[in-house]
JSON list of C-alpha atoms in Angstrom, two decimals:
[
{"chain": "A", "resi": 1, "resn": "MET", "atom": "CA", "xyz": [42.97, 165.45, 19.06]},
{"chain": "A", "resi": 2, "resn": "PRO", "atom": "CA", "xyz": [43.96, 169.20, 18.73]},
{"chain": "A", "resi": 3, "resn": "THR", "atom": "CA", "xyz": [44.73, 170.66, 15.85]},
{"chain": "A", "resi": 4, "resn": "ILE", "atom": "CA", "xyz": [48.72, 171.48, 15.32]},
{"chain": "A", "resi": 5, "resn": "ALA", "atom": "CA", "xyz": [47.38, 175.28, 16.02]},
{"chain": "A", "resi": 6, "resn": "GLU", "atom": "CA", "xyz": [46.25, 174.68, 19.49]},
{"chain": "A", "resi": 7, "resn": "ALA", "atom": "CA", "xyz": [48.76, 172.08, 20.16]},
{"chain": "A", "resi": 8, "resn": "THR", "atom": "CA", "xyz": [51.39, 174.09, 20.11]},
{"chain": "A", "resi": 9, "resn": "LYS", "atom": "CA", "xyz": [49.64, 177.32, 20.76]},
{"chain": "A", "resi": 10, "resn": "SER", "atom": "CA", "xyz": [51.91, 178.99, 17.71]},
{"chain": "A", "resi": 11, "resn": "ALA", "atom": "CA", "xyz": [49.77, 180.92, 15.00]},
{"chain": "A", "resi": 12, "resn": "ASP", "atom": "CA", "xyz": [52.78, 179.68, 13.19]},
{"chain": "A", "resi": 13, "resn": "LEU", "atom": "CA", "xyz": [52.27, 177.44, 11.08]},
{"chain": "A", "resi": 14, "resn": "SER", "atom": "CA", "xyz": [54.73, 177.76, 8.22]},
{"chain": "A", "resi": 15, "resn": "ARG", "atom": "CA", "xyz": [56.64, 175.04, 8.95]},
{"chain": "A", "resi": 16, "resn": "TYR", "atom": "CA", "xyz": [54.19, 172.35, 8.60]},
{"chain": "A", "resi": 17, "resn": "ASP", "atom": "CA", "xyz": [53.62, 171.08, 5.64]},
{"chain": "A", "resi": 18, "resn": "VAL", "atom": "CA", "xyz": [51.86, 168.10, 5.20]},
{"chain": "A", "resi": 19, "resn": "SER", "atom": "CA", "xyz": [48.81, 166.97, 2.75]},
{"chain": "A", "resi": 20, "resn": "ALA", "atom": "CA", "xyz": [48.06, 163.56, 1.11]},
{"chain": "A", "resi": 21, "resn": "TRP", "atom": "CA", "xyz": [48.19, 163.55, -2.79]},
{"chain": "A", "resi": 22, "resn": "PHE", "atom": "CA", "xyz": [47.77, 161.41, -5.51]},
{"chain": "A", "resi": 23, "resn": "GLY", "atom": "CA", "xyz": [49.57, 159.98, -8.51]},
{"chain": "A", "resi": 24, "resn": "LEU", "atom": "CA", "xyz": [48.80, 157.44, -11.38]},
{"chain": "A", "resi": 25, "resn": "TYR", "atom": "CA", "xyz": [51.78, 154.88, -11.75]},
{"chain": "A", "resi": 26, "resn": "ALA", "atom": "CA", "xyz": [53.04, 152.49, -14.42]},
{"chain": "A", "resi": 27, "resn": "PRO", "atom": "CA", "xyz": [55.46, 149.62, -14.11]},
{"chain": "A", "resi": 28, "resn": "ALA", "atom": "CA", "xyz": [58.96, 150.14, -15.27]},
{"chain": "A", "resi": 29, "resn": "ASN", "atom": "CA", "xyz": [59.43, 149.88, -18.81]},
{"chain": "A", "resi": 30, "resn": "THR", "atom": "CA", "xyz": [56.06, 150.98, -19.90]},
{"chain": "A", "resi": 31, "resn": "PRO", "atom": "CA", "xyz": [56.21, 151.95, -23.46]},
{"chain": "A", "resi": 32, "resn": "ARG", "atom": "CA", "xyz": [56.50, 155.82, -23.68]},
{"chain": "A", "resi": 33, "resn": "PRO", "atom": "CA", "xyz": [53.62, 155.85, -26.22]},
{"chain": "A", "resi": 34, "resn": "ILE", "atom": "CA", "xyz": [51.12, 154.26, -23.90]},
{"chain": "A", "resi": 35, "resn": "VAL", "atom": "CA", "xyz": [53.03, 156.46, -20.62]},
{"chain": "A", "resi": 36, "resn": "ASP", "atom": "CA", "xyz": [52.01, 159.36, -23.34]},
{"chain": "A", "resi": 37, "resn": "ARG", "atom": "CA", "xyz": [48.63, 158.01, -23.72]},
{"chain": "A", "resi": 38, "resn": "VAL", "atom": "CA", "xyz": [47.12, 157.55, -20.66]},
{"chain": "A", "resi": 39, "resn": "ASN", "atom": "CA", "xyz": [48.56, 161.12, -19.00]},
{"chain": "A", "resi": 40, "resn": "ALA", "atom": "CA", "xyz": [47.12, 162.88, -22.13]},
{"chain": "A", "resi": 41, "resn": "ALA", "atom": "CA", "xyz": [43.43, 161.16, -21.02]},
{"chain": "A", "resi": 42, "resn": "VAL", "atom": "CA", "xyz": [44.23, 161.63, -17.23]},
{"chain": "A", "resi": 43, "resn": "ASN", "atom": "CA", "xyz": [45.23, 165.47, -17.70]},
{"chain": "A", "resi": 44, "resn": "ALA", "atom": "CA", "xyz": [41.95, 166.08, -19.55]},
{"chain": "A", "resi": 45, "resn": "MET", "atom": "CA", "xyz": [39.92, 164.61, -17.22]},
{"chain": "A", "resi": 46, "resn": "LEU", "atom": "CA", "xyz": [41.34, 166.89, -14.76]},
{"chain": "A", "resi": 47, "resn": "LYS", "atom": "CA", "xyz": [39.91, 169.71, -17.20]},
{"chain": "A", "resi": 48, "resn": "GLU", "atom": "CA", "xyz": [36.36, 168.56, -16.86]},
{"chain": "A", "resi": 49, "resn": "PRO", "atom": "CA", "xyz": [34.05, 171.25, -14.58]},
{"chain": "A", "resi": 50, "resn": "GLY", "atom": "CA", "xyz": [31.91, 167.95, -13.40]},
{"chain": "A", "resi": 51, "resn": "PHE", "atom": "CA", "xyz": [35.58, 166.06, -11.90]},
{"chain": "A", "resi": 52, "resn": "VAL", "atom": "CA", "xyz": [36.98, 169.75, -10.96]},
{"chain": "A", "resi": 53, "resn": "LYS", "atom": "CA", "xyz": [34.04, 170.12, -8.84]},
{"chain": "A", "resi": 54, "resn": "PHE", "atom": "CA", "xyz": [33.85, 166.18, -6.97]},
{"chain": "A", "resi": 55, "resn": "ILE", "atom": "CA", "xyz": [37.75, 167.14, -6.27]},
{"chain": "A", "resi": 56, "resn": "VAL", "atom": "CA", "xyz": [37.54, 170.49, -5.14]},
{"chain": "A", "resi": 57, "resn": "ASP", "atom": "CA", "xyz": [34.20, 169.79, -2.98]},
{"chain": "A", "resi": 58, "resn": "ASN", "atom": "CA", "xyz": [35.97, 167.16, -1.56]},
{"chain": "A", "resi": 59, "resn": "GLY", "atom": "CA", "xyz": [39.21, 169.44, 0.05]},
{"chain": "A", "resi": 60, "resn": "GLY", "atom": "CA", "xyz": [41.39, 168.43, -3.26]},
{"chain": "A", "resi": 61, "resn": "VAL", "atom": "CA", "xyz": [43.59, 170.25, -5.47]},
{"chain": "A", "resi": 62, "resn": "PRO", "atom": "CA", "xyz": [43.32, 168.94, -8.99]},
{"chain": "A", "resi": 63, "resn": "GLU", "atom": "CA", "xyz": [46.78, 169.42, -10.69]},
{"chain": "A", "resi": 64, "resn": "GLY", "atom": "CA", "xyz": [47.81, 167.68, -14.03]},
{"chain": "A", "resi": 65, "resn": "GLY", "atom": "CA", "xyz": [51.10, 167.16, -15.07]},
{"chain": "A", "resi": 66, "resn": "THR", "atom": "CA", "xyz": [54.01, 165.49, -17.13]},
{"chain": "A", "resi": 67, "resn": "PRO", "atom": "CA", "xyz": [55.37, 162.19, -15.69]},
{"chain": "A", "resi": 68, "resn": "GLU", "atom": "CA", "xyz": [58.26, 163.98, -15.18]},
{"chain": "A", "resi": 69, "resn": "ASP", "atom": "CA", "xyz": [56.20, 166.51, -13.31]},
{"chain": "A", "resi": 70, "resn": "LEU", "atom": "CA", "xyz": [55.01, 163.64, -11.13]},
{"chain": "A", "resi": 71, "resn": "GLY", "atom": "CA", "xyz": [58.76, 162.03, -10.50]},
{"chain": "A", "resi": 72, "resn": "ARG", "atom": "CA", "xyz": [60.43, 165.65, -9.15]},
{"chain": "A", "resi": 73, "resn": "PHE", "atom": "CA", "xyz": [57.43, 165.55, -6.72]},
{"chain": "A", "resi": 74, "resn": "GLY", "atom": "CA", "xyz": [57.73, 162.17, -4.99]},
{"chain": "A", "resi": 75, "resn": "GLU", "atom": "CA", "xyz": [61.57, 162.58, -5.13]},
{"chain": "A", "resi": 76, "resn": "GLY", "atom": "CA", "xyz": [60.90, 165.77, -3.20]},
{"chain": "A", "resi": 77, "resn": "GLU", "atom": "CA", "xyz": [58.45, 164.26, -1.03]},
{"chain": "A", "resi": 78, "resn": "LEU", "atom": "CA", "xyz": [60.51, 161.44, -0.24]},
{"chain": "A", "resi": 79, "resn": "LYS", "atom": "CA", "xyz": [63.70, 163.23, -0.07]},
{"chain": "A", "resi": 80, "resn": "LYS", "atom": "CA", "xyz": [61.16, 165.50, 2.80]},
{"chain": "A", "resi": 81, "resn": "TRP", "atom": "CA", "xyz": [59.90, 163.02, 4.49]},
{"chain": "A", "resi": 82, "resn": "LYS", "atom": "CA", "xyz": [63.23, 160.83, 4.94]},
{"chain": "A", "resi": 83, "resn": "THR", "atom": "CA", "xyz": [64.82, 163.90, 6.75]},
{"chain": "A", "resi": 84, "resn": "VAL", "atom": "CA", "xyz": [61.97, 164.52, 9.19]},
{"chain": "A", "resi": 85, "resn": "ILE", "atom": "CA", "xyz": [61.74, 160.66, 10.12]},
{"chain": "A", "resi": 86, "resn": "GLU", "atom": "CA", "xyz": [65.93, 161.00, 10.34]},
{"chain": "A", "resi": 87, "resn": "GLN", "atom": "CA", "xyz": [65.01, 164.08, 12.68]},
{"chain": "A", "resi": 88, "resn": "ALA", "atom": "CA", "xyz": [62.40, 162.27, 14.76]},
{"chain": "A", "resi": 89, "resn": "GLY", "atom": "CA", "xyz": [64.63, 159.62, 15.58]},
{"chain": "A", "resi": 90, "resn": "VAL", "atom": "CA", "xyz": [62.15, 157.00, 14.18]},
{"chain": "A", "resi": 91, "resn": "PRO", "atom": "CA", "xyz": [63.78, 153.84, 14.27]},
{"chain": "A", "resi": 92, "resn": "LYS", "atom": "CA", "xyz": [64.27, 151.41, 11.15]},
{"chain": "A", "resi": 93, "resn": "MET", "atom": "CA", "xyz": [62.32, 148.34, 10.85]}
]
């Protein structure tokens, strides 16, 4: 299968923004102290040289942040892909 650049014969790939990402979520109403403790542990792990090397060696970009950061990012992704799906005319299931 050709890459997007090959299929479109275009050097302008700035309109394409597709990536995989992972986030760690907890059930609704999880007490904030527990969320904060897990978040701190994950952020610490994302600074461990061995783990960072593993992520980078596999094509990833390790990023940490707050639960609110992840919430904003996720909302942005939902909005982006909703627009893409609507514009493409993908039928609702």
